[in-house]
Coordinates of C-alpha atoms and ligand atoms in Angstrom, one line a residue:
X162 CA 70.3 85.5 102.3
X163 CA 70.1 86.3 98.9
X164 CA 69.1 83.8 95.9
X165 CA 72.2 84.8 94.4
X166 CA 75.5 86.3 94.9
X167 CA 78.3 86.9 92.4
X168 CA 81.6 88.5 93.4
X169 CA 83.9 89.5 91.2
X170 CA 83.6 86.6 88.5
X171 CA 85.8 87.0 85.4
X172 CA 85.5 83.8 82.5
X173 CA 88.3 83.7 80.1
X174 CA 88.5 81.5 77.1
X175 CA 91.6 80.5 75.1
X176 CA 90.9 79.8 72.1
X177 CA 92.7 79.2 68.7
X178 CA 92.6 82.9 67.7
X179 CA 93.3 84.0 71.0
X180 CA 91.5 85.3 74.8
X181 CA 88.1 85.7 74.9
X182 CA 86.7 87.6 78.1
X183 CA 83.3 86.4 78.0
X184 CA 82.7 88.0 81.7
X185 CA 84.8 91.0 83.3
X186 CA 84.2 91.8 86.8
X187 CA 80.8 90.9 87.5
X188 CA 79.0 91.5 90.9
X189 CA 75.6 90.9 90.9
X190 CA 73.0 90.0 93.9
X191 CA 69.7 88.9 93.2
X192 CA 66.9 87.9 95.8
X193 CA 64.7 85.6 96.6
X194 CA 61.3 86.0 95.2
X195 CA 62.6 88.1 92.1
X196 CA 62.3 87.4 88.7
X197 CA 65.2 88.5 87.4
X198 CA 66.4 89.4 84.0
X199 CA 69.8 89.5 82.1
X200 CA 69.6 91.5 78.8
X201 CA 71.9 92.2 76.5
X202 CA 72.9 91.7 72.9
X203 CA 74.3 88.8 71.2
X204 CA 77.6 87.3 72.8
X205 CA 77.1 89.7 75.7
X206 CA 78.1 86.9 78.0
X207 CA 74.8 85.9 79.5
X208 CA 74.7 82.1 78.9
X209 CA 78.5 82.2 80.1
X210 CA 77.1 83.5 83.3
X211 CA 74.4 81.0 83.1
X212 CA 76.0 78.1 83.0
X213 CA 78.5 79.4 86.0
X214 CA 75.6 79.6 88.0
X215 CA 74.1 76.3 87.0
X216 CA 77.6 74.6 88.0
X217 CA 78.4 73.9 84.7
X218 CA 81.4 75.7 84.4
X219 CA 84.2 77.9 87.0
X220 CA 84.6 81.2 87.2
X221 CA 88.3 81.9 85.9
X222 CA 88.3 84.3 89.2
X223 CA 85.8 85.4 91.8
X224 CA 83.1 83.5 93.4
X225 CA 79.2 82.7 92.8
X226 CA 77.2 81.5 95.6
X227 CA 73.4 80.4 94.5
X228 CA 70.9 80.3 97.9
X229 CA 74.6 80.2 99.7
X230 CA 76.0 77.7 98.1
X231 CA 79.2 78.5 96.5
X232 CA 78.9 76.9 92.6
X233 CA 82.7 76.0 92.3
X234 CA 83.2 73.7 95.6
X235 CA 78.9 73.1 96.5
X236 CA 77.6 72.0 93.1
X237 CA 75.8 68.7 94.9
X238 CA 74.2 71.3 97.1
X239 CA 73.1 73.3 94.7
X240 CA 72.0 70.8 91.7
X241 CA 68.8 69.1 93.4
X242 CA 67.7 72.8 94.2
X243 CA 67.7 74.6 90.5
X244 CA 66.9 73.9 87.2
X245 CA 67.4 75.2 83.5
X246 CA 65.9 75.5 79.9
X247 CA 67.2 77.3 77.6
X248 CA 65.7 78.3 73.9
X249 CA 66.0 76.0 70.8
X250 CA 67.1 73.3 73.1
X251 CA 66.5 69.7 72.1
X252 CA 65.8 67.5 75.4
X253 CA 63.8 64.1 75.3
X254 CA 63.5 61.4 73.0
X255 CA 61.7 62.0 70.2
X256 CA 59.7 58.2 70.0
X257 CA 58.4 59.1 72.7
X258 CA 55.3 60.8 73.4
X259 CA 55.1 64.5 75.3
X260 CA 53.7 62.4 78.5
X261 CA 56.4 59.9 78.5
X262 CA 59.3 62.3 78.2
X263 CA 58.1 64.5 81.0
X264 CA 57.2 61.4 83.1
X265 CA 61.0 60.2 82.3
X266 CA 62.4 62.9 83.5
X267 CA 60.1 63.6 86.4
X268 CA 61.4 60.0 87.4
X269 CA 65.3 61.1 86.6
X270 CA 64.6 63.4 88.8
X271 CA 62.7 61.1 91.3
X272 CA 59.5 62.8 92.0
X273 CA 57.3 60.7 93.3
X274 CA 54.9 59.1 90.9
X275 CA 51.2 61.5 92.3
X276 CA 53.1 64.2 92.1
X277 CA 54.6 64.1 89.0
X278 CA 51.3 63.7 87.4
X279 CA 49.8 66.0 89.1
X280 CA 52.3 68.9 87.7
X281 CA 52.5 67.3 84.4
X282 CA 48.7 67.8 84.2
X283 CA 48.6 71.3 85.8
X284 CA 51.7 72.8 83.2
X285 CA 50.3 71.1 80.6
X286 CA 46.3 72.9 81.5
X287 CA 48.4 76.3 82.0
X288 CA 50.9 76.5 79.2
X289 CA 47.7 75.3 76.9
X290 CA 49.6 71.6 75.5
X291 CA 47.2 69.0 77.1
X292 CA 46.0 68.5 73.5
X293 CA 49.6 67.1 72.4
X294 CA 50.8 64.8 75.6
X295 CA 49.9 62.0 73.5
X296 CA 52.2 63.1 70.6
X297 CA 55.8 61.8 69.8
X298 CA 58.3 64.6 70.4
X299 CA 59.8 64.4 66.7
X300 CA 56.9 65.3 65.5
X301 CA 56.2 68.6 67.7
X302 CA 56.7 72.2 66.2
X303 CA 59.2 74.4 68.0
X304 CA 56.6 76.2 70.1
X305 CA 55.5 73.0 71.4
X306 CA 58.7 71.5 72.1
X307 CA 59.4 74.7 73.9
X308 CA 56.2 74.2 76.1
X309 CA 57.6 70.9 76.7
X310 CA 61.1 71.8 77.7
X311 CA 59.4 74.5 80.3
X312 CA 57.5 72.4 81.6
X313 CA 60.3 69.8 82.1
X314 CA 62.5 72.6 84.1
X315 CA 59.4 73.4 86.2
X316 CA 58.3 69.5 87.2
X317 CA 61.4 69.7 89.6
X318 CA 59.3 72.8 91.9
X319 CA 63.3 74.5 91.8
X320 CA 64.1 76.7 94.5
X321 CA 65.8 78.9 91.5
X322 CA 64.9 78.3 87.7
X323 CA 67.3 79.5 85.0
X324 CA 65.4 80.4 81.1
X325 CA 68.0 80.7 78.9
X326 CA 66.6 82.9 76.2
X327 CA 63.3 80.8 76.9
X328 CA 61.2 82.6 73.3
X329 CA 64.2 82.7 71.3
X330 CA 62.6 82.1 67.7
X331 CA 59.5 81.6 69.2
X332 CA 56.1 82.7 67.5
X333 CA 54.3 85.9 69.3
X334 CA 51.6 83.5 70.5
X335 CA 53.9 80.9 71.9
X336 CA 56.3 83.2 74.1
X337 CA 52.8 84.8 75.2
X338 CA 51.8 81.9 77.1
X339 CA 55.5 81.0 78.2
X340 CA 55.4 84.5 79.4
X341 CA 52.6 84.0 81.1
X342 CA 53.3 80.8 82.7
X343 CA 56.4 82.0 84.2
X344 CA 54.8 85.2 85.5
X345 CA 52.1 83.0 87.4
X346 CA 54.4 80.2 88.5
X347 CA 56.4 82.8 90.6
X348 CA 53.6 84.8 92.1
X349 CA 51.8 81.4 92.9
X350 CA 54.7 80.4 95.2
X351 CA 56.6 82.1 98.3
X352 CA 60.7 82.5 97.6
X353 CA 61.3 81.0 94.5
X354 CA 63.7 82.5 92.2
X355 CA 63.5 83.2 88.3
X356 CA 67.0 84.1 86.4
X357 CA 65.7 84.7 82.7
X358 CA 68.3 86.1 80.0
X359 CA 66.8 88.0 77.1
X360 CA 68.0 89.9 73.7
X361 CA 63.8 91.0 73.8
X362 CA 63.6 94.2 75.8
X363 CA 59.7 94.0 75.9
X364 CA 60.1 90.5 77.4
X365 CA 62.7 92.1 80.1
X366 CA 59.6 94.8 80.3
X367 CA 57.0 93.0 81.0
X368 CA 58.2 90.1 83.1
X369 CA 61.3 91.3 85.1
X370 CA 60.7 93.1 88.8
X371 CA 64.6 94.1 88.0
X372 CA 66.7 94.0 84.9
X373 CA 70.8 93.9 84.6
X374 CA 71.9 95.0 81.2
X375 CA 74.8 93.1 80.1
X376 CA 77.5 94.2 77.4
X377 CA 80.6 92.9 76.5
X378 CA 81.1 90.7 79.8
X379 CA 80.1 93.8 82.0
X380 CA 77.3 94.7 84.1
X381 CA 76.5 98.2 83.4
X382 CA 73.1 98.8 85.1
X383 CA 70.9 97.2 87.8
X384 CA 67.2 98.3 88.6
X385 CA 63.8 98.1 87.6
X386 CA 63.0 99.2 84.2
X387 CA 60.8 101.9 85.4
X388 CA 64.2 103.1 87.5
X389 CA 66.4 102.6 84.1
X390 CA 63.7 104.6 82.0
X391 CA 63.7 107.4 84.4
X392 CA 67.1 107.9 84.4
X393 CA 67.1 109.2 80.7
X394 CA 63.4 110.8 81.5
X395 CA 64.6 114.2 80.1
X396 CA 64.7 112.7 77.0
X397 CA 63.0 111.3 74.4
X398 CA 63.7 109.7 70.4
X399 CA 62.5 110.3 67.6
X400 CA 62.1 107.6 64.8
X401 CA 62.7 108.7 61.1
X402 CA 62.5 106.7 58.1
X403 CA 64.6 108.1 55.1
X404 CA 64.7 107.2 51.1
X405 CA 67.6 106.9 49.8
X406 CA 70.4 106.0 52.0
X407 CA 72.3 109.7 52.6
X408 CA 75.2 110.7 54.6
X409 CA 74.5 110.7 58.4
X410 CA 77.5 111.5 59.8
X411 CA 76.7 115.1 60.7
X412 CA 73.7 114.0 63.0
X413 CA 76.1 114.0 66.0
X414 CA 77.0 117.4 65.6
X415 CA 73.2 118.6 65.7
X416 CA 73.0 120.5 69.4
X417 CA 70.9 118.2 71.5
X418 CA 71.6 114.7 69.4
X419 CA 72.6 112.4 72.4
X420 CA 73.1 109.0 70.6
X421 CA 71.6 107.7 67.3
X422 CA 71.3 104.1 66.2
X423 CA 71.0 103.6 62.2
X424 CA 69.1 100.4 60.5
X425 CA 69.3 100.1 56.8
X426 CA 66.1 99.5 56.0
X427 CA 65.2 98.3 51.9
X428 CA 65.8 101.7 50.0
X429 CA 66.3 103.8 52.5
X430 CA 66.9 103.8 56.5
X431 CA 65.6 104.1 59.9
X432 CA 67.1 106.2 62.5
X433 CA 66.4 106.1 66.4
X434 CA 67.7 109.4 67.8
X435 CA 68.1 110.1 71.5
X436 CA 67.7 113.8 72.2
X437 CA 67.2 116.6 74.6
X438 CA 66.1 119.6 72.5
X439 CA 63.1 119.5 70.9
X440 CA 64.2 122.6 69.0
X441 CA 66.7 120.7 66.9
X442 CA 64.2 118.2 65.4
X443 CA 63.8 121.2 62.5
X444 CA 67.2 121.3 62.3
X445 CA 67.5 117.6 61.4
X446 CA 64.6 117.2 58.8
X447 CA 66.4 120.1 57.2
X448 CA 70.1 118.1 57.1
X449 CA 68.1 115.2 55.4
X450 CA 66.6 116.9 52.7
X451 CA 69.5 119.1 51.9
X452 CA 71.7 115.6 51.1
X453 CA 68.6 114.7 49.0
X454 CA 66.9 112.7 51.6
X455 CA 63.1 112.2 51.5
X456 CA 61.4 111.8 55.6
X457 CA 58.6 109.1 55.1
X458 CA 57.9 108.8 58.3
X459 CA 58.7 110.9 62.1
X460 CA 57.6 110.3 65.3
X461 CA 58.9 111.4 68.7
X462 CA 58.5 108.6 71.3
X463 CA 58.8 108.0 75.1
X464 CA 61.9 106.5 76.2
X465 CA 62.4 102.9 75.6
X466 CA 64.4 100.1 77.8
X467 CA 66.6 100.2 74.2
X468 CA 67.0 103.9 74.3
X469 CA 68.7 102.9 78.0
X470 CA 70.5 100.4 76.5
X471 CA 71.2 102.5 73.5
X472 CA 72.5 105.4 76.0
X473 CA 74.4 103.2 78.4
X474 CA 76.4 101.4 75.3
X475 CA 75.9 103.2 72.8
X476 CA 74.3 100.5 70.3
X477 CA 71.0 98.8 69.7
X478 CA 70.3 95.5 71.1
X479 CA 69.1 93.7 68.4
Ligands
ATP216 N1 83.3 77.6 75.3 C1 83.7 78.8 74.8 N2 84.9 78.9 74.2 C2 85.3 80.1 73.7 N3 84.6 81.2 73.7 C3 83.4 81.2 74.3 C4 82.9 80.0 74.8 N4 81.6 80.2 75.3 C5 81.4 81.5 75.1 N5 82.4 82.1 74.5 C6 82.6 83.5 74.1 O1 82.2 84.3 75.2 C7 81.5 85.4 74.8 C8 80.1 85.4 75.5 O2 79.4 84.4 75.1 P1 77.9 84.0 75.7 O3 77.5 82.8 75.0 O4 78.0 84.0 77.2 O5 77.0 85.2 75.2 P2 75.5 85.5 75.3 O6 75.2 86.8 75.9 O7 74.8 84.3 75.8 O8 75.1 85.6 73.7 P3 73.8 85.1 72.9 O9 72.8 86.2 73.0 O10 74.3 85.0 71.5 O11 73.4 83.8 73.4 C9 81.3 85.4 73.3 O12 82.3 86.2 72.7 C10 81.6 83.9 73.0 O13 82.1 83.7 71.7
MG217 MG1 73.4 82.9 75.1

């Protein structure tokens, strides 16, 4: 049996200024024992899947089954057997202190008492807070509220967890050791499940066994990142930085430009081409100095998880 199964889900919202298909068509399995990882770009429709899962909300159409369970008719089933946290979230009581709040919930959740402590001690020794468990929540910075709020999905020992975004706005240090923690949870234990959703493709890198990449409401991949790189392996990009802003719109037309992604950058701008022809770089250095570009910087890179996204949906991620 898988962890999860998701057969043809669709999610439509009505709102004021009219239908929002948030998910179209998504089938999806996921097994036990993976970590799993949802990427995709802003308003993709990850957390809509998310909370589907979680029981939170129906599927418009189609069916989602988590460890068999079907999430629109079994949601008692399921509940006692997952958990969630999700980024920038603002759980607990702020009078309290670190050590209250997770012993509240651990009770909320009625673990018994040893237990409890016994967790709250190890994920507070792992994900490096033990010095704060005697501080009030309102008084915590967002990377240690974030420890908190992990460690408050995990007290439950959930058959499946689901991390919303888990480092959104976190500092590099901070998601580190969330990272971490997560990565070590998993491989410490036999058939648990890890659903994590990410807009960071070096998060989806390093921690996911597979990825799905996730664009408006669709699933348009599943595999391992190593899989996804290698199916653009012929290819590579190439990074420029020009000064001024020029024209770009004859890059497409440059024999063996694939895709290209353009940031404005101050003064100037910063191109990511996907290409197959190495004999065309020349070709393009030449087009941005003729429309009075200056190059300030070139480099020709392996393929990235974002040139895969950038290939499959033709935009950046970010
Ligand atoms: N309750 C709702 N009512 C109306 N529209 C909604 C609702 N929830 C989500 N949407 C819309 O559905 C789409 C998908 O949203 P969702 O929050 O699932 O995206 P996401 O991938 O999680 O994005 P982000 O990276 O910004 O968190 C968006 O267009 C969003 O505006
Ligand atoms: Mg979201």
């Amino acid at each position: 049996m898988n962890a999860i199964e998701v057969k043809g889900v669709w999610r439509i919202f009505k709102t004021r200024e009219g239908i929002v298909e948030a998910l179209k068509d998504v089938n999806l399995e996921i097994r036990k024992g993976e970590l799993f990882g949802l990427l995709g770009p802003n308003g993709a429709g990850k957390t809509t899947l998310i909370r589907i899962l979680t029981t939170l909300l129906l599927p418009t159409r189609g069916k989602a089954y988590v460890l068999g369970y079907d999430t629109s008719t079994e949601e008692l089933k399921i509940r006692p057997l997952i958990n969630m946290v999700s980024g920038g979230e603002y759980s607990g009581y702020g009078l309290l202190t670190v050590k209250e709040n997770l012993w509240m919930f651990s009770q909320f959740y009625g673990i018994p008492g040893k237990i409890a402590k016994k967790r709250i001690y190890e994920f507070a020794e792992k994900l490096r807070f033990k010095d704060i468990l005697n501080k009030k929540v309102r008084n915590l910075s967002t990377g240690q509220r974030q420890k908190m709020n992990i460690a408050r999905g995990f007290l439950t020992d959930p058959k499946v967890i689901f991390l919303d975004e888990p480092t959104l706005g976190l500092d590099v240090e901070v998601a580190r050791e969330i990272r971490k923690f997560v990565k070590s949870w998993i491989m410490e234990r036999d058939n648990r499940t890890v659903v994590l959703t990410t807009h960071y493709m070096h998060e989806a890198e390093q921690l996911c066994d597979r990825v799905a990449i996730i664009n408006e409401g669709r699933i348009i991949a599943v595999d391992t990142v190593e899989n996804l790189k290698k199916r653009i392996s012929s290819e590579f990009s190439l990074v420029i930085k020009v000064s001024p802003k020029v024209d770009i719109s004859w890059i497409s037309s440059i024999d063996g430009v694939l895709k290209y992604l353009c940031r404005e950058e101050e003064n100037g701008m910063r191109l990511r081409i996907i290409m197959d022809k190495e004999e065309s770089i020349g070709d393009l250095v030449d087009g941005f100095i003729k429309r009075g570009g200056k190059i300030n910087y070139l480099n020709k890179e392996e393929p990235t998880l974002e040139d895969v996204f950038l290939k499959l949906t033709g935009r950046g991620l970010e």
